[in-house]
XYZ file of C-alpha atoms in Angstrom:
388
model
C 0.156 -0.028 0.130
C 1.346 3.426 -0.732
C 0.357 6.430 1.102
C 0.538 9.499 -1.282
C -1.037 12.979 -2.412
C 0.430 15.221 -5.060
C -0.633 18.282 -4.925
C 2.539 21.355 -6.242
C 2.952 24.956 -4.588
C 1.211 27.130 -6.723
C 4.786 28.890 -7.113
C 6.659 26.147 -7.656
C 5.438 23.929 -9.959
C 7.912 21.482 -9.668
C 7.632 20.793 -5.964
C 5.904 17.979 -4.950
C 4.540 17.435 -1.413
C 3.134 14.096 0.155
C 0.647 14.438 3.314
C 0.297 11.324 5.581
C -2.891 9.887 5.132
C -3.662 9.159 1.506
C -3.742 5.635 0.271
C -2.569 4.382 -3.735
C -3.562 0.702 -3.869
C -1.808 -0.713 -7.021
C -2.457 -3.699 -8.331
C 0.491 -5.368 -10.603
C 0.275 -8.590 -13.057
C 3.203 -9.559 -15.420
C 3.035 -12.447 -17.632
C 5.948 -13.547 -19.786
C 6.223 -16.155 -22.524
C 10.004 -16.818 -23.574
C 10.972 -19.375 -25.892
C 14.483 -20.575 -26.177
C 16.240 -22.944 -28.420
C 19.708 -24.607 -27.909
C 22.273 -26.116 -29.703
C 26.155 -26.957 -31.115
C 27.626 -25.605 -34.079
C 28.464 -28.470 -36.458
C 32.101 -27.333 -37.037
C 33.739 -26.864 -33.190
C 30.428 -27.430 -30.716
C 30.308 -24.038 -30.350
C 26.649 -23.947 -28.287
C 24.287 -21.596 -29.359
C 21.650 -20.285 -27.841
C 18.309 -18.158 -29.803
C 15.260 -16.957 -28.047
C 12.453 -14.604 -27.845
C 9.639 -13.674 -25.462
C 7.010 -11.543 -24.774
C 6.193 -9.512 -21.748
C 2.259 -8.345 -20.988
C 0.232 -7.667 -18.120
C -1.267 -10.511 -18.856
C -1.492 -13.593 -21.032
C -4.957 -12.604 -23.121
C -2.511 -9.970 -24.531
C -0.386 -12.207 -26.265
C -0.415 -12.592 -30.261
C -1.932 -14.896 -31.282
C -1.668 -18.668 -31.698
C -0.639 -18.720 -35.022
C 1.446 -15.483 -34.959
C 3.611 -17.156 -32.005
C 3.533 -20.744 -33.829
C 4.934 -19.012 -36.884
C 7.077 -17.182 -34.691
C 8.783 -19.844 -33.356
C 9.599 -21.833 -36.223
C 11.293 -19.100 -37.642
C 13.115 -19.430 -34.798
C 13.766 -23.088 -35.344
C 14.853 -22.053 -38.907
C 17.251 -19.338 -37.803
C 18.894 -21.926 -35.172
C 19.158 -24.554 -37.883
C 21.472 -22.030 -40.388
C 23.428 -21.045 -37.025
C 24.463 -23.787 -36.317
C 25.902 -25.153 -40.302
C 27.713 -21.320 -39.905
C 31.035 -20.578 -40.669
C 32.641 -18.452 -37.673
C 33.220 -14.633 -38.595
C 36.575 -13.918 -40.157
C 39.710 -13.611 -38.277
C 40.183 -9.659 -40.177
C 38.119 -7.060 -38.265
C 35.905 -5.709 -39.830
C 35.350 -1.621 -39.190
C 32.167 -0.241 -41.158
C 28.698 0.331 -40.747
C 26.639 -1.872 -38.776
C 22.640 -1.923 -38.916
C 20.641 -3.246 -36.207
C 17.110 -4.699 -36.973
C 14.557 -5.558 -35.095
C 14.980 -7.384 -31.513
C 18.507 -6.489 -31.724
C 17.770 -2.207 -32.360
C 15.687 -2.658 -29.304
C 18.281 -3.804 -27.079
C 20.942 -1.289 -28.319
C 18.274 1.144 -27.221
C 18.244 -0.505 -24.346
C 21.643 -1.480 -23.084
C 23.162 1.917 -24.615
C 20.622 4.172 -23.745
C 17.994 3.733 -21.596
C 19.725 1.307 -18.893
C 22.761 4.215 -18.757
C 19.975 6.984 -17.751
C 19.118 5.882 -14.065
C 20.944 7.882 -10.926
C 21.610 6.237 -8.251
C 24.275 6.415 -5.532
C 27.288 3.783 -6.096
C 27.807 1.811 -2.705
C 30.475 1.137 -0.857
C 30.389 -2.161 -1.828
C 30.454 -1.819 -5.669
C 27.122 -2.047 -6.472
C 27.454 -0.397 -9.825
C 30.318 -2.315 -10.918
C 29.025 -5.303 -9.812
C 26.058 -5.356 -11.222
C 27.325 -4.506 -14.946
C 28.971 -7.525 -14.826
C 26.446 -9.781 -15.530
C 24.190 -6.510 -17.314
C 27.048 -5.772 -19.981
C 26.969 -1.556 -18.658
C 27.041 0.928 -16.268
C 24.113 1.814 -15.475
C 24.961 5.537 -14.498
C 27.267 5.464 -17.416
C 25.903 8.783 -18.595
C 25.922 10.854 -15.188
C 28.707 12.889 -15.846
C 27.218 14.074 -19.529
C 24.190 15.912 -18.341
C 23.763 19.156 -20.673
C 25.935 17.531 -23.007
C 25.214 15.846 -26.970
C 25.138 12.103 -26.562
C 22.571 11.585 -29.319
C 21.936 13.349 -32.803
C 20.385 16.818 -32.823
C 17.314 15.731 -34.096
C 16.476 12.480 -31.597
C 14.856 13.346 -28.347
C 13.721 10.696 -25.416
C 11.109 11.121 -22.977
C 9.183 9.455 -20.826
C 5.671 8.829 -19.815
C 3.979 6.312 -17.363
C 0.651 7.394 -18.626
C 1.227 7.021 -21.804
C -1.577 4.212 -23.990
C -2.398 3.388 -27.117
C -5.113 3.352 -28.311
C -6.700 3.537 -25.354
C -4.383 0.240 -24.001
C -2.840 0.891 -21.058
C 1.112 0.225 -21.349
C 3.031 -2.540 -19.453
C 5.189 0.325 -18.228
C 2.651 2.778 -16.793
C 2.165 3.502 -13.647
C 0.456 6.072 -11.788
C 2.634 6.605 -8.602
C 6.013 4.769 -7.927
C 7.253 2.537 -5.701
C 8.308 5.349 -3.413
C 4.468 6.776 -3.563
C 5.384 9.412 -5.840
C 3.241 10.313 -8.432
C 5.424 11.077 -11.532
C 5.686 14.219 -13.569
C 4.402 13.159 -17.337
C 6.015 13.492 -19.855
C 9.870 13.357 -18.185
C 12.039 14.724 -20.970
C 15.727 13.117 -20.853
C 16.875 13.654 -24.317
C 15.958 16.702 -25.442
C 17.243 17.673 -29.351
C 20.026 15.386 -28.986
C 21.078 17.310 -24.603
C 20.909 14.854 -22.709
C 18.612 16.724 -19.632
C 18.257 14.559 -16.977
C 18.009 10.956 -15.248
C 15.593 8.599 -13.463
C 15.652 9.320 -10.156
C 14.065 8.128 -7.010
C 14.145 9.470 -3.508
C 17.781 9.040 -2.927
C 19.523 12.402 -3.434
C 22.360 12.038 -5.970
C 25.651 14.205 -6.414
C 23.910 15.335 -9.607
C 20.470 15.578 -9.111
C 19.277 16.030 -5.438
C 14.568 15.523 -6.198
C 13.357 12.390 -7.250
C 10.917 12.433 -10.116
C 9.099 9.682 -9.413
C 10.952 6.961 -11.476
C 11.630 4.361 -8.376
C 10.642 1.009 -9.958
C 9.885 -2.047 -8.384
C 12.325 -5.763 -9.495
C 11.193 -8.343 -10.538
C 13.480 -11.270 -9.078
C 14.435 -9.623 -6.067
C 13.963 -11.216 -2.798
C 11.896 -10.836 -0.669
C 12.333 -8.375 2.071
C 15.398 -6.622 0.701
C 12.707 -3.743 -0.012
C 15.001 -3.138 -3.313
C 13.494 -0.709 -5.656
C 16.155 0.741 -8.263
C 15.634 4.348 -10.821
C 14.072 3.499 -13.561
C 12.042 3.778 -16.914
C 8.185 3.504 -17.346
C 6.647 4.284 -21.161
C 9.725 5.704 -23.046
C 9.355 6.914 -26.481
C 11.778 7.757 -28.565
C 11.437 10.941 -31.524
C 13.236 11.550 -34.394
C 12.259 14.435 -36.961
C 14.612 13.852 -39.406
C 13.972 10.039 -39.738
C 14.991 7.659 -42.892
C 12.832 5.135 -45.074
C 13.806 1.923 -45.280
C 14.724 2.322 -48.640
C 16.837 5.834 -47.765
C 18.205 3.544 -44.849
C 19.695 0.573 -46.419
C 21.286 2.797 -49.000
C 23.542 4.886 -46.866
C 23.982 1.507 -45.149
C 26.204 -0.063 -48.014
C 27.370 3.781 -49.621
C 29.449 3.638 -45.803
C 30.511 0.097 -46.439
C 31.658 1.078 -50.160
C 33.336 4.175 -48.558
C 34.984 2.568 -45.751
C 35.937 -0.401 -49.090
C 33.407 -2.929 -48.206
C 31.559 -5.127 -50.979
C 29.319 -5.533 -48.103
C 28.382 -4.309 -44.854
C 26.476 -6.342 -41.259
C 23.465 -6.378 -40.261
C 22.732 -7.404 -36.663
C 19.306 -8.939 -35.781
C 19.218 -10.331 -32.841
C 21.603 -9.720 -29.496
C 22.646 -13.002 -26.998
C 21.034 -12.166 -23.567
C 23.185 -12.877 -19.897
C 20.012 -15.539 -19.190
C 20.070 -17.120 -22.619
C 23.860 -17.209 -22.292
C 23.251 -19.125 -18.876
C 20.583 -21.179 -19.895
C 23.416 -22.948 -22.713
C 24.997 -24.373 -19.748
C 28.021 -24.224 -21.302
C 29.442 -20.953 -20.802
C 32.720 -20.425 -18.749
C 32.736 -18.054 -16.336
C 35.022 -15.616 -17.420
C 32.736 -15.591 -20.627
C 29.983 -13.611 -18.738
C 32.535 -11.493 -17.709
C 33.571 -10.640 -21.340
C 29.792 -9.259 -21.856
C 30.994 -6.107 -20.417
C 33.315 -5.327 -23.202
C 30.875 -5.847 -25.994
C 28.138 -7.228 -27.730
C 28.103 -10.371 -28.595
C 25.502 -10.800 -31.574
C 23.029 -14.751 -31.549
C 22.446 -13.460 -35.468
C 25.264 -11.370 -37.634
C 24.686 -11.615 -41.208
C 27.056 -10.516 -44.253
C 24.521 -8.755 -46.540
C 25.628 -7.832 -49.958
C 23.811 -4.797 -52.142
C 22.311 -7.295 -54.359
C 20.281 -8.877 -51.529
C 22.588 -12.175 -50.891
C 22.433 -12.725 -47.284
C 25.788 -14.781 -45.489
C 25.274 -15.754 -41.918
C 28.124 -15.912 -39.576
C 28.973 -16.470 -36.003
C 31.356 -15.827 -33.183
C 31.538 -12.513 -33.687
C 31.531 -9.681 -31.470
C 30.679 -5.665 -31.426
C 32.519 -3.306 -29.544
C 29.672 -0.941 -27.593
C 29.308 2.129 -28.999
C 31.050 5.104 -27.550
C 29.097 8.239 -26.815
C 30.603 9.705 -30.436
C 29.321 6.263 -31.715
C 25.466 7.757 -30.465
C 25.939 11.166 -31.572
C 26.183 9.664 -35.819
C 23.071 7.293 -35.376
C 20.500 7.057 -37.653
C 16.499 5.774 -37.086
C 14.016 4.794 -39.523
C 10.694 5.875 -40.087
C 8.900 2.534 -39.115
C 8.491 2.417 -34.780
C 7.947 -0.746 -32.767
C 6.300 -1.074 -29.416
C 7.859 -3.059 -27.633
C 6.732 -4.241 -23.906
C 9.744 -5.383 -21.562
C 11.798 -6.759 -18.670
C 14.815 -3.678 -18.473
C 17.864 -5.120 -16.645
C 17.582 -3.315 -13.367
C 21.127 -1.697 -12.289
C 23.257 -0.906 -9.031
C 21.164 -2.199 -6.002
C 23.620 -4.615 -4.233
C 20.374 -7.274 -4.384
C 19.730 -6.747 -7.978
C 21.247 -9.683 -9.527
C 19.205 -10.597 -12.177
C 16.658 -8.216 -11.234
C 14.788 -5.845 -14.254
C 11.945 -3.474 -14.494
C 8.716 -4.065 -16.471
C 9.021 -1.628 -19.037
C 7.343 -0.097 -22.474
C 10.113 0.674 -25.485
C 8.517 3.068 -28.260
C 11.046 3.173 -30.683
C 12.764 2.914 -34.099
C 12.595 -0.797 -35.398
C 15.975 -0.599 -37.402
C 18.983 1.687 -35.664
C 22.459 2.389 -38.342
C 25.633 2.846 -36.385
C 28.535 4.808 -39.322
C 30.990 2.935 -38.389
C 31.480 -0.139 -35.175
C 34.602 -2.924 -35.060
C 33.647 -6.604 -35.025
C 35.986 -8.518 -34.533
C 36.301 -12.515 -33.785
C 35.262 -13.458 -30.080
C 37.494 -16.620 -28.967
C 35.831 -18.565 -26.307
C 37.146 -18.674 -22.728
C 35.774 -22.116 -22.127
C 36.628 -24.946 -24.096
C 33.304 -25.913 -26.216
C 32.864 -29.976 -26.012
C 31.753 -31.488 -29.476
C 28.622 -34.350 -28.982
C 30.897 -37.600 -28.280
C 27.718 -40.268 -29.536
C 26.445 -38.980 -32.704
C 22.027 -38.008 -33.085
C 20.355 -41.382 -33.469
C 18.390 -41.441 -36.389
C 14.273 -40.224 -35.695
């Protein structure tokens, strides 16, 4: 039960006050469907994992049976192709990378949204320890307030009250976990400039007051009382978004300028949960994830339409300079998902229900891709699979 009254001072419109005795009851429902496929590469036995998931308030909001079945079959086909795919070339690639679909979503989540949370760094190194499993430092943008971190045509807002066609979003809420009614919308990035961060009632050196974004964590041990600064409904707007054809043309032009007759397209990231689910990875592999993106589906794409699936590559995390040069597609997708919670001592494996409304494609003009070396030794099957 949350106790709150949201009352604004006439002279200080940004000041929020609370009065004891008021109550808000907030029901919470969450349903998750996850489809996972695991296998081993034919050539060297490398463990492979592909997955997709749906996170919705109730199972009734999931796509229909035919849609889920179609996507499951596509996942199986991708895994079959990945099993026989060749490893990424020894020669490093430095050129444009196009992120599509789930990869575009995860790029935004891990490199922008997850880094917008402000919190104190505890004496036990909570933020640094958590980043080993999450892949990024959650407070990585706190030193860049009032500087440009994205193209000047891109803005990012968070509006927990947002609804689409009368439908409530997974990340919607009326009051946060600290009984604060958020200002809506919260402008995080304005025309490329970082204006503020997600805040709870716990002050930091950079920001002293809450903006109503203390979020509950799924997977937190009972009794710890943990909540994290985090997103609700994130909306990314680009006033100069490009059509799919224009984005593709720009992709191949960048590749040509860099001396390549092909370009790289990423369509799925490997996630930490998927990594552990494989069972054949060492802890050293998990630590390596803090340095690079290890895509599950990475393609060499040629101008004539040919595509070559490759495995074993890793993409260097985009720097702030890289993020300032991205281009996005006009086509947008609504992603209800679980964002990684960061920073807290007990937040290992914890997630925050949220909604991301953003582009379905993101083009980065220049990223480095290198061959990834497995720290654990894959073991190929000793006995061949029996005939069915």
